[in-house]
C-alpha cells in the first residue's frame, strides 16, 4: 500500500507545483529501495513452516531426565547467549540444534535466546515446533531483544540511534556483530552464533575467541568476563573505525575476503602482533582452529560427507564446538539418517532436534 505521504505529494503535483515532482520521484525511489532491501534480507529458504505443537511435542519424550548430568542442582555459572537480529521467528533445525546442544552441555547455565522479532511484554511465544521443543529445557530462556536498551550506556548507543543506519547494505550482520561485543562487555558469559553445534562445556575457555584460519579471528564464538578491557576496546574500535559499507569490516567475515575485521585488528593491537597465532596474551586467548572451527569454511562441504565413527572421534578430539558455516551450507540437502558428518553431530549432540528432523 502506498504511504499516505506519497498520496499527498501526488496531489501537490496535480496542483502544478514543479518542485513537488522532484520530491515525488525521490519518494518513489526511496520506497522501492526499502522494499527491495528488506526483500533481499528475507531469504525465502529461511522461511520455515509454522506448527501448532502443544499436542505434538512431549518434553518427556524429547528431553529425557538425563539432561541433569551433574546428578543434582548446581548454582548458575553464567549465561550462554544466542542472538537473532532479524525479524525471523521461525527457527531452523540448525538454530534449534545450536540452542539444544548448548543447553545439554551447560546444564547449570542460563541459555539466553534473544530474538528481535518477538513481541515485548508478556506475549506468548509463536506457535512453532522449535519454541515448543526448546521450552522443554529448564535452563533455556527465549526473550525479546530490546536493542535500544542493550546499547544504552555504551559507545554504540549513538551509532545505533543514527536515523539512516538501517539503510546500510550490511546492516543486519553488522548489528549482530555489535550485539555480541556489547553483551560480552555488559554481562559476560559465552556468545555463540546460531550455526554452532556444541560438543563440550565451554566455561573453562575464559576471555577467549577462536582462530578461523592462518591470520584471522572470528567472533562467532566469544567467552569473556563482564566489563573486560578487551571488549571495551572492541566497542571503541567499532565506533572509531566504523565502515558499514564493507562486509566483515566490523566483525567476523564468514568468507575469506576482508582481512581487517574488528576482532583481528584489536587483538593485534592488544598483543602488538603482526600476524595471528594460537596464544594467550595479557589474559586473552586466541584458541587454535581445531577448538571451535575444526572444519575450515573453505571445506564446509565435508560436513555433508560420510565419515566413520573412528574418523569423527579423531577429527573432534580437541574440539569444543563445530561451526557449520550456515551462510555457505544452508541450501545443501542433508540425508537423515545417514553417516554424513553433520547428521552424526545432530544425532549425538542435539537428539531432540534430530528426532524432530526424522519425524518430519
mmCIF file of C-alpha atoms in Angstrom:
data_model
loop_
_atom_site.group_PDB
_atom_site.id
_atom_site.type_symbol
_atom_site.label_atom_id
_atom_site.label_comp_id
_atom_site.label_asym_id
_atom_site.label_seq_id
_atom_site.Cartn_x
_atom_site.Cartn_y
_atom_site.Cartn_z
ATOM 1 C CA UNK A 1 0.000 0.000 0.000
ATOM 2 C CA UNK A 2 1.355 3.410 -0.943
ATOM 3 C CA UNK A 3 2.159 5.539 2.140
ATOM 4 C CA UNK A 4 -0.221 8.453 2.719
ATOM 5 C CA UNK A 5 2.670 10.926 2.430
ATOM 6 C CA UNK A 6 3.151 9.890 -1.219
ATOM 7 C CA UNK A 7 -0.561 10.412 -1.923
ATOM 8 C CA UNK A 8 -0.272 13.940 -0.550
ATOM 9 C CA UNK A 9 2.750 14.578 -2.757
ATOM 10 C CA UNK A 10 0.751 13.379 -5.765
ATOM 11 C CA UNK A 11 -1.946 15.964 -5.019
ATOM 12 C CA UNK A 12 0.748 18.634 -4.831
ATOM 13 C CA UNK A 13 1.995 17.669 -8.300
ATOM 14 C CA UNK A 14 -1.539 17.853 -9.682
ATOM 15 C CA UNK A 15 -1.739 21.383 -8.310
ATOM 16 C CA UNK A 16 1.142 22.331 -10.713
ATOM 17 C CA UNK A 17 3.951 22.795 -8.187
ATOM 18 C CA UNK A 18 7.100 21.866 -10.175
ATOM 19 C CA UNK A 19 9.408 21.214 -7.244
ATOM 20 C CA UNK A 20 6.968 18.646 -5.918
ATOM 21 C CA UNK A 21 7.657 16.447 -8.953
ATOM 22 C CA UNK A 22 11.278 16.062 -7.908
ATOM 23 C CA UNK A 23 10.277 15.242 -4.330
ATOM 24 C CA UNK A 24 7.738 12.707 -5.583
ATOM 25 C CA UNK A 25 10.362 10.912 -7.675
ATOM 26 C CA UNK A 26 12.734 10.732 -4.694
ATOM 27 C CA UNK A 27 9.901 9.366 -2.557
ATOM 28 C CA UNK A 28 9.072 6.616 -5.050
ATOM 29 C CA UNK A 29 12.743 5.638 -5.443
ATOM 30 C CA UNK A 30 13.217 5.522 -1.655
ATOM 31 C CA UNK A 31 10.071 3.434 -1.181
ATOM 32 C CA UNK A 32 11.189 0.978 -3.880
ATOM 33 C CA UNK A 33 14.656 0.744 -2.340
ATOM 34 C CA UNK A 34 13.263 -0.115 1.092
ATOM 35 C CA UNK A 35 11.020 -2.835 -0.334
ATOM 36 C CA UNK A 36 13.932 -4.292 -2.315
ATOM 37 C CA UNK A 37 16.308 -4.077 0.666
ATOM 38 C CA UNK A 38 14.055 -5.970 3.027
ATOM 39 C CA UNK A 39 13.202 -8.446 0.283
ATOM 40 C CA UNK A 40 16.889 -9.287 -0.052
ATOM 41 C CA UNK A 41 17.279 -9.932 3.659
ATOM 42 C CA UNK A 42 14.171 -12.083 3.923
ATOM 43 C CA UNK A 43 15.726 -15.224 2.463
ATOM 44 C CA UNK A 44 12.900 -17.489 1.232
ATOM 45 C CA UNK A 45 14.934 -20.576 2.181
ATOM 46 C CA UNK A 46 14.863 -19.465 5.812
ATOM 47 C CA UNK A 47 11.070 -19.253 5.973
ATOM 48 C CA UNK A 48 10.372 -22.456 7.849
ATOM 49 C CA UNK A 49 6.764 -23.566 8.242
ATOM 50 C CA UNK A 50 4.945 -22.755 11.453
ATOM 51 C CA UNK A 51 3.403 -25.547 13.500
ATOM 52 C CA UNK A 52 0.972 -25.575 16.401
ATOM 53 C CA UNK A 53 2.792 -28.140 18.511
ATOM 54 C CA UNK A 54 1.339 -28.006 22.001
ATOM 55 C CA UNK A 55 0.000 -31.520 21.473
ATOM 56 C CA UNK A 56 2.849 -32.688 19.248
ATOM 57 C CA UNK A 57 5.847 -32.023 21.492
ATOM 58 C CA UNK A 58 6.254 -34.187 24.564
ATOM 59 C CA UNK A 59 9.041 -32.974 26.831
ATOM 60 C CA UNK A 60 9.305 -36.390 28.437
ATOM 61 C CA UNK A 61 9.925 -37.909 25.017
ATOM 62 C CA UNK A 62 12.273 -35.302 23.563
ATOM 63 C CA UNK A 63 14.209 -34.248 26.669
ATOM 64 C CA UNK A 64 14.967 -37.192 28.967
ATOM 65 C CA UNK A 65 15.765 -36.632 32.634
ATOM 66 C CA UNK A 66 19.398 -37.493 31.846
ATOM 67 C CA UNK A 67 19.759 -33.817 30.925
ATOM 68 C CA UNK A 68 20.747 -33.135 34.535
ATOM 69 C CA UNK A 69 24.157 -34.713 34.074
ATOM 70 C CA UNK A 70 25.518 -33.235 37.319
ATOM 71 C CA UNK A 71 23.288 -35.514 39.381
ATOM 72 C CA UNK A 72 21.723 -32.640 41.292
ATOM 73 C CA UNK A 73 21.063 -28.910 41.177
ATOM 74 C CA UNK A 74 24.116 -26.721 40.673
ATOM 75 C CA UNK A 75 24.494 -22.979 41.189
ATOM 76 C CA UNK A 76 24.230 -20.935 37.982
ATOM 77 C CA UNK A 77 27.655 -20.431 36.404
ATOM 78 C CA UNK A 78 26.882 -17.796 33.781
ATOM 79 C CA UNK A 79 24.968 -17.115 30.593
ATOM 80 C CA UNK A 80 25.231 -18.580 27.123
ATOM 81 C CA UNK A 81 23.845 -16.090 24.593
ATOM 82 C CA UNK A 82 22.280 -16.620 21.162
ATOM 83 C CA UNK A 83 21.030 -13.601 19.211
ATOM 84 C CA UNK A 84 18.658 -13.230 16.252
ATOM 85 C CA UNK A 85 18.755 -9.641 14.973
ATOM 86 C CA UNK A 86 16.321 -10.114 12.075
ATOM 87 C CA UNK A 87 12.543 -10.311 12.451
ATOM 88 C CA UNK A 88 12.596 -14.082 11.939
ATOM 89 C CA UNK A 89 10.563 -16.105 14.425
ATOM 90 C CA UNK A 90 10.682 -19.467 12.636
ATOM 91 C CA UNK A 91 13.870 -21.137 13.889
ATOM 92 C CA UNK A 92 15.520 -23.685 11.631
ATOM 93 C CA UNK A 93 16.653 -27.166 12.621
ATOM 94 C CA UNK A 94 20.214 -25.851 12.934
ATOM 95 C CA UNK A 95 19.080 -22.986 15.178
ATOM 96 C CA UNK A 96 17.245 -25.472 17.404
ATOM 97 C CA UNK A 97 20.258 -27.798 17.462
ATOM 98 C CA UNK A 98 22.599 -24.948 18.444
ATOM 99 C CA UNK A 99 20.483 -23.999 21.439
ATOM 100 C CA UNK A 100 19.748 -27.594 22.444
ATOM 101 C CA UNK A 101 23.405 -28.642 22.294
ATOM 102 C CA UNK A 102 24.386 -25.627 24.420
ATOM 103 C CA UNK A 103 21.634 -26.406 26.938
ATOM 104 C CA UNK A 104 22.751 -30.024 27.271
ATOM 105 C CA UNK A 105 26.440 -29.185 27.702
ATOM 106 C CA UNK A 106 25.755 -26.287 30.119
ATOM 107 C CA UNK A 107 23.038 -27.617 32.461
ATOM 108 C CA UNK A 108 23.978 -25.148 35.240
ATOM 109 C CA UNK A 109 23.956 -22.075 32.957
ATOM 110 C CA UNK A 110 21.151 -19.943 31.590
ATOM 111 C CA UNK A 111 20.956 -20.318 27.822
ATOM 112 C CA UNK A 112 19.530 -16.977 26.676
ATOM 113 C CA UNK A 113 17.952 -16.801 23.210
ATOM 114 C CA UNK A 114 17.365 -13.142 22.329
ATOM 115 C CA UNK A 115 15.171 -12.518 19.275
ATOM 116 C CA UNK A 116 14.322 -9.122 17.826
ATOM 117 C CA UNK A 117 11.147 -10.400 16.172
ATOM 118 C CA UNK A 118 9.453 -11.465 19.400
ATOM 119 C CA UNK A 119 6.766 -9.232 20.860
ATOM 120 C CA UNK A 120 7.753 -7.394 24.015
ATOM 121 C CA UNK A 121 5.845 -7.788 27.251
ATOM 122 C CA UNK A 122 4.084 -10.928 28.402
ATOM 123 C CA UNK A 123 3.115 -12.155 24.944
ATOM 124 C CA UNK A 124 3.361 -15.902 24.410
ATOM 125 C CA UNK A 125 5.881 -17.396 22.002
ATOM 126 C CA UNK A 126 4.806 -18.035 18.406
ATOM 127 C CA UNK A 127 3.417 -21.498 17.732
ATOM 128 C CA UNK A 128 6.438 -23.170 16.213
ATOM 129 C CA UNK A 129 7.901 -26.589 16.907
ATOM 130 C CA UNK A 130 11.350 -25.210 17.834
ATOM 131 C CA UNK A 131 9.963 -22.964 20.596
ATOM 132 C CA UNK A 132 7.928 -25.864 21.980
ATOM 133 C CA UNK A 133 10.938 -28.165 21.924
ATOM 134 C CA UNK A 134 13.422 -25.683 23.417
ATOM 135 C CA UNK A 135 10.965 -24.707 26.144
ATOM 136 C CA UNK A 136 11.327 -28.255 27.452
ATOM 137 C CA UNK A 137 14.824 -27.389 28.653
ATOM 138 C CA UNK A 138 14.654 -25.780 32.101
ATOM 139 C CA UNK A 139 17.799 -23.709 31.513
ATOM 140 C CA UNK A 140 16.669 -22.174 28.176
ATOM 141 C CA UNK A 141 15.081 -18.705 28.211
ATOM 142 C CA UNK A 142 13.690 -17.190 24.999
ATOM 143 C CA UNK A 143 13.239 -13.418 25.236
ATOM 144 C CA UNK A 144 12.659 -10.356 23.029
ATOM 145 C CA UNK A 145 15.782 -8.448 22.023
ATOM 146 C CA UNK A 146 15.457 -4.773 23.011
ATOM 147 C CA UNK A 147 18.269 -3.131 21.065
ATOM 148 C CA UNK A 148 17.807 0.366 22.464
ATOM 149 C CA UNK A 149 18.108 -0.982 25.994
ATOM 150 C CA UNK A 150 21.047 -3.229 25.075
ATOM 151 C CA UNK A 151 23.130 -0.404 23.604
ATOM 152 C CA UNK A 152 22.289 2.134 26.330
ATOM 153 C CA UNK A 153 25.286 3.096 28.439
ATOM 154 C CA UNK A 154 27.770 2.055 25.737
ATOM 155 C CA UNK A 155 29.660 3.843 22.929
ATOM 156 C CA UNK A 156 27.343 2.122 20.449
ATOM 157 C CA UNK A 157 24.190 3.943 21.588
ATOM 158 C CA UNK A 158 24.673 6.935 19.272
ATOM 159 C CA UNK A 159 25.768 4.630 16.452
ATOM 160 C CA UNK A 160 22.553 2.606 16.675
ATOM 161 C CA UNK A 161 20.228 5.605 17.015
ATOM 162 C CA UNK A 162 21.511 7.376 13.885
ATOM 163 C CA UNK A 163 18.333 7.685 11.714
ATOM 164 C CA UNK A 164 19.867 6.442 8.454
ATOM 165 C CA UNK A 165 21.644 3.422 9.960
ATOM 166 C CA UNK A 166 19.086 0.894 8.676
ATOM 167 C CA UNK A 167 19.772 1.933 5.080
ATOM 168 C CA UNK A 168 23.266 0.461 5.066
ATOM 169 C CA UNK A 169 23.649 -2.636 2.849
ATOM 170 C CA UNK A 170 25.096 -4.926 5.548
ATOM 171 C CA UNK A 171 23.114 -3.596 8.483
ATOM 172 C CA UNK A 172 21.827 -6.930 9.863
ATOM 173 C CA UNK A 173 25.201 -8.711 10.095
ATOM 174 C CA UNK A 174 26.813 -5.521 11.436
ATOM 175 C CA UNK A 175 24.041 -5.266 14.032
ATOM 176 C CA UNK A 176 24.744 -8.849 15.054
ATOM 177 C CA UNK A 177 28.437 -8.026 15.471
ATOM 178 C CA UNK A 178 27.529 -5.023 17.615
ATOM 179 C CA UNK A 179 25.204 -7.056 19.847
ATOM 180 C CA UNK A 180 27.750 -9.727 20.671
ATOM 181 C CA UNK A 181 30.504 -7.384 21.846
ATOM 182 C CA UNK A 182 28.044 -5.334 23.925
ATOM 183 C CA UNK A 183 26.589 -8.487 25.508
ATOM 184 C CA UNK A 184 30.070 -9.696 26.433
ATOM 185 C CA UNK A 185 31.049 -6.319 27.872
ATOM 186 C CA UNK A 186 27.824 -5.725 29.800
ATOM 187 C CA UNK A 187 27.055 -9.194 31.125
ATOM 188 C CA UNK A 188 29.948 -11.523 30.330
ATOM 189 C CA UNK A 189 29.498 -15.206 29.581
ATOM 190 C CA UNK A 190 29.568 -17.066 26.280
ATOM 191 C CA UNK A 191 28.262 -15.888 22.926
ATOM 192 C CA UNK A 192 27.576 -18.329 20.065
ATOM 193 C CA UNK A 193 26.207 -17.874 16.570
ATOM 194 C CA UNK A 194 23.117 -19.939 15.842
ATOM 195 C CA UNK A 195 25.050 -22.215 13.471
ATOM 196 C CA UNK A 196 27.208 -23.898 16.120
ATOM 197 C CA UNK A 197 26.826 -27.410 17.472
ATOM 198 C CA UNK A 198 28.289 -27.550 20.974
ATOM 199 C CA UNK A 199 30.109 -30.737 21.952
ATOM 200 C CA UNK A 200 31.599 -29.868 25.356
ATOM 201 C CA UNK A 201 31.151 -27.376 28.163
ATOM 202 C CA UNK A 202 32.831 -24.109 27.124
ATOM 203 C CA UNK A 203 33.138 -22.441 30.507
ATOM 204 C CA UNK A 204 36.833 -23.172 31.009
ATOM 205 C CA UNK A 205 37.557 -21.179 27.844
ATOM 206 C CA UNK A 206 37.524 -17.807 29.594
ATOM 207 C CA UNK A 207 38.429 -14.497 27.915
ATOM 208 C CA UNK A 208 38.866 -16.307 24.638
ATOM 209 C CA UNK A 209 37.975 -16.251 20.955
ATOM 210 C CA UNK A 210 38.816 -18.589 18.108
ATOM 211 C CA UNK A 211 41.207 -18.518 15.169
ATOM 212 C CA UNK A 212 39.325 -19.044 11.907
ATOM 213 C CA UNK A 213 42.363 -19.509 9.680
ATOM 214 C CA UNK A 214 46.051 -18.559 9.442
ATOM 215 C CA UNK A 215 45.682 -14.843 10.065
ATOM 216 C CA UNK A 216 42.104 -14.192 11.084
ATOM 217 C CA UNK A 217 39.948 -14.337 14.206
ATOM 218 C CA UNK A 218 36.211 -14.983 14.121
ATOM 219 C CA UNK A 219 33.651 -13.724 16.632
ATOM 220 C CA UNK A 220 31.081 -16.474 16.102
ATOM 221 C CA UNK A 221 32.281 -17.739 19.493
ATOM 222 C CA UNK A 222 33.235 -15.348 22.308
ATOM 223 C CA UNK A 223 33.796 -16.003 26.001
ATOM 224 C CA UNK A 224 34.600 -13.058 28.277
ATOM 225 C CA UNK A 225 34.121 -11.805 31.790
ATOM 226 C CA UNK A 226 31.892 -8.759 32.168
ATOM 227 C CA UNK A 227 33.494 -5.316 31.722
ATOM 228 C CA UNK A 228 36.668 -6.820 30.277
ATOM 229 C CA UNK A 229 39.001 -4.218 28.796
ATOM 230 C CA UNK A 230 39.403 -6.167 25.558
ATOM 231 C CA UNK A 231 35.666 -5.929 24.878
ATOM 232 C CA UNK A 232 35.732 -2.251 25.809
ATOM 233 C CA UNK A 233 38.444 -1.686 23.194
ATOM 234 C CA UNK A 234 36.311 -3.606 20.682
ATOM 235 C CA UNK A 235 33.392 -1.242 21.308
ATOM 236 C CA UNK A 236 35.641 1.784 20.883
ATOM 237 C CA UNK A 237 37.150 0.410 17.668
ATOM 238 C CA UNK A 238 33.673 -0.403 16.361
ATOM 239 C CA UNK A 239 32.685 3.260 16.580
ATOM 240 C CA UNK A 240 36.012 4.921 15.697
ATOM 241 C CA UNK A 241 36.764 2.787 12.629
ATOM 242 C CA UNK A 242 33.182 2.187 11.561
ATOM 243 C CA UNK A 243 32.553 1.305 7.931
ATOM 244 C CA UNK A 244 29.159 -0.270 7.402
ATOM 245 C CA UNK A 245 29.627 -0.462 3.620
ATOM 246 C CA UNK A 246 32.368 -3.122 3.702
ATOM 247 C CA UNK A 247 31.326 -6.677 4.519
ATOM 248 C CA UNK A 248 33.171 -8.012 7.560
ATOM 249 C CA UNK A 249 34.882 -4.743 8.487
ATOM 250 C CA UNK A 250 33.081 -4.536 11.842
ATOM 251 C CA UNK A 251 33.256 -8.162 12.867
ATOM 252 C CA UNK A 252 33.601 -11.758 11.764
ATOM 253 C CA UNK A 253 33.517 -12.065 7.986
ATOM 254 C CA UNK A 254 32.434 -15.595 7.130
ATOM 255 C CA UNK A 255 34.254 -15.561 3.810
ATOM 256 C CA UNK A 256 37.987 -15.082 3.363
ATOM 257 C CA UNK A 257 37.671 -11.708 1.624
ATOM 258 C CA UNK A 258 38.393 -8.885 4.059
ATOM 259 C CA UNK A 259 41.343 -9.229 6.407
ATOM 260 C CA UNK A 260 40.711 -6.277 8.693
ATOM 261 C CA UNK A 261 37.891 -7.478 10.896
ATOM 262 C CA UNK A 262 37.376 -5.717 14.176
ATOM 263 C CA UNK A 263 38.453 -8.566 16.473
ATOM 264 C CA UNK A 264 41.583 -9.239 14.443
ATOM 265 C CA UNK A 265 42.515 -5.554 14.498
ATOM 266 C CA UNK A 266 42.001 -5.232 18.236
ATOM 267 C CA UNK A 267 43.819 -8.468 19.109
ATOM 268 C CA UNK A 268 46.848 -7.456 17.051
ATOM 269 C CA UNK A 269 46.980 -4.138 18.890
ATOM 270 C CA UNK A 270 46.346 -5.839 22.242
ATOM 271 C CA UNK A 271 49.306 -8.169 21.759
ATOM 272 C CA UNK A 272 51.472 -5.953 19.474
ATOM 273 C CA UNK A 273 51.386 -8.648 16.796
ATOM 274 C CA UNK A 274 51.752 -8.567 13.044
ATOM 275 C CA UNK A 275 50.131 -11.959 12.473
ATOM 276 C CA UNK A 276 47.629 -14.029 14.422
ATOM 277 C CA UNK A 277 48.691 -17.234 16.122
ATOM 278 C CA UNK A 278 47.368 -19.531 18.836
ATOM 279 C CA UNK A 279 48.466 -17.898 22.073
ATOM 280 C CA UNK A 280 47.435 -16.180 25.287
ATOM 281 C CA UNK A 281 48.326 -12.520 25.615
ATOM 282 C CA UNK A 282 47.537 -10.207 28.550
ATOM 283 C CA UNK A 283 44.889 -12.625 29.734
ATOM 284 C CA UNK A 284 43.121 -13.044 26.362
ATOM 285 C CA UNK A 285 43.449 -16.312 24.428
ATOM 286 C CA UNK A 286 43.339 -16.877 20.673
ATOM 287 C CA UNK A 287 42.272 -20.519 20.500
ATOM 288 C CA UNK A 288 43.667 -22.926 17.935
ATOM 289 C CA UNK A 289 41.472 -23.513 14.906
ATOM 290 C CA UNK A 290 40.522 -27.050 15.961
ATOM 291 C CA UNK A 291 38.876 -25.822 19.180
ATOM 292 C CA UNK A 292 35.775 -24.177 17.654
ATOM 293 C CA UNK A 293 36.435 -24.053 13.888
ATOM 294 C CA UNK A 294 37.650 -27.607 13.123
ATOM 295 C CA UNK A 295 36.108 -27.501 9.637
ATOM 296 C CA UNK A 296 37.562 -24.511 7.710
ATOM 297 C CA UNK A 297 34.974 -22.503 5.812
ATOM 298 C CA UNK A 298 36.687 -23.470 2.550
ATOM 299 C CA UNK A 299 35.978 -27.160 3.381
ATOM 300 C CA UNK A 300 32.362 -26.751 4.514
ATOM 301 C CA UNK A 301 31.198 -29.492 2.102
ATOM 302 C CA UNK A 302 32.971 -32.033 4.327
ATOM 303 C CA UNK A 303 30.073 -31.576 6.731
ATOM 304 C CA UNK A 304 27.883 -33.438 4.244
ATOM 305 C CA UNK A 305 30.347 -36.261 3.524
ATOM 306 C CA UNK A 306 30.161 -39.644 5.225
ATOM 307 C CA UNK A 307 32.698 -40.364 7.977
ATOM 308 C CA UNK A 308 33.236 -43.385 10.193
ATOM 309 C CA UNK A 309 32.779 -43.188 13.953
ATOM 310 C CA UNK A 310 36.568 -43.502 14.353
ATOM 311 C CA UNK A 311 37.225 -40.657 11.904
ATOM 312 C CA UNK A 312 34.679 -38.491 13.701
ATOM 313 C CA UNK A 313 36.280 -39.173 17.070
ATOM 314 C CA UNK A 314 39.736 -38.346 15.712
ATOM 315 C CA UNK A 315 38.547 -35.174 13.974
ATOM 316 C CA UNK A 316 36.836 -33.822 17.092
ATOM 317 C CA UNK A 317 39.369 -34.973 19.703
ATOM 318 C CA UNK A 318 40.302 -31.428 20.741
ATOM 319 C CA UNK A 319 37.081 -29.723 19.641
ATOM 320 C CA UNK A 320 34.581 -27.979 21.904
ATOM 321 C CA UNK A 321 32.109 -26.830 19.233
ATOM 322 C CA UNK A 322 31.709 -27.093 15.464
ATOM 323 C CA UNK A 323 30.820 -24.076 13.334
ATOM 324 C CA UNK A 324 28.543 -25.158 10.475
ATOM 325 C CA UNK A 325 29.097 -22.084 8.214
ATOM 326 C CA UNK A 326 25.379 -21.718 7.559
ATOM 327 C CA UNK A 327 25.913 -18.805 5.177
ATOM 328 C CA UNK A 328 27.512 -21.301 2.796
ATOM 329 C CA UNK A 329 25.847 -24.583 3.713
ATOM 330 C CA UNK A 330 22.187 -23.666 4.306
ATOM 331 C CA UNK A 331 20.928 -24.736 0.877
ATOM 332 C CA UNK A 332 22.611 -28.147 0.878
ATOM 333 C CA UNK A 333 20.478 -31.276 1.236
ATOM 334 C CA UNK A 334 21.230 -33.405 4.303
ATOM 335 C CA UNK A 335 20.071 -37.019 4.422
ATOM 336 C CA UNK A 336 18.541 -38.026 7.767
ATOM 337 C CA UNK A 337 19.583 -40.546 8.964
ATOM 338 C CA UNK A 338 22.999 -41.007 7.340
ATOM 339 C CA UNK A 339 26.705 -41.229 8.106
ATOM 340 C CA UNK A 340 27.256 -37.641 6.985
ATOM 341 C CA UNK A 341 29.392 -35.736 9.476
ATOM 342 C CA UNK A 342 26.654 -33.166 10.115
ATOM 343 C CA UNK A 343 23.961 -35.840 10.532
ATOM 344 C CA UNK A 344 26.098 -37.590 13.148
ATOM 345 C CA UNK A 345 26.605 -34.312 15.003
ATOM 346 C CA UNK A 346 22.833 -33.750 15.084
ATOM 347 C CA UNK A 347 22.251 -37.302 16.294
ATOM 348 C CA UNK A 348 24.789 -37.145 19.139
ATOM 349 C CA UNK A 349 24.583 -33.582 20.415
ATOM 350 C CA UNK A 350 21.009 -32.435 19.786
ATOM 351 C CA UNK A 351 18.985 -35.673 19.843
ATOM 352 C CA UNK A 352 15.643 -33.931 20.425
ATOM 353 C CA UNK A 353 16.056 -31.791 17.302
ATOM 354 C CA UNK A 354 17.318 -34.842 15.435
ATOM 355 C CA UNK A 355 14.214 -36.834 16.410
ATOM 356 C CA UNK A 356 12.059 -33.989 15.073
ATOM 357 C CA UNK A 357 14.032 -33.978 11.820
ATOM 358 C CA UNK A 358 13.462 -37.715 11.362
ATOM 359 C CA UNK A 359 9.770 -37.286 12.200
ATOM 360 C CA UNK A 360 9.404 -34.609 9.521
#
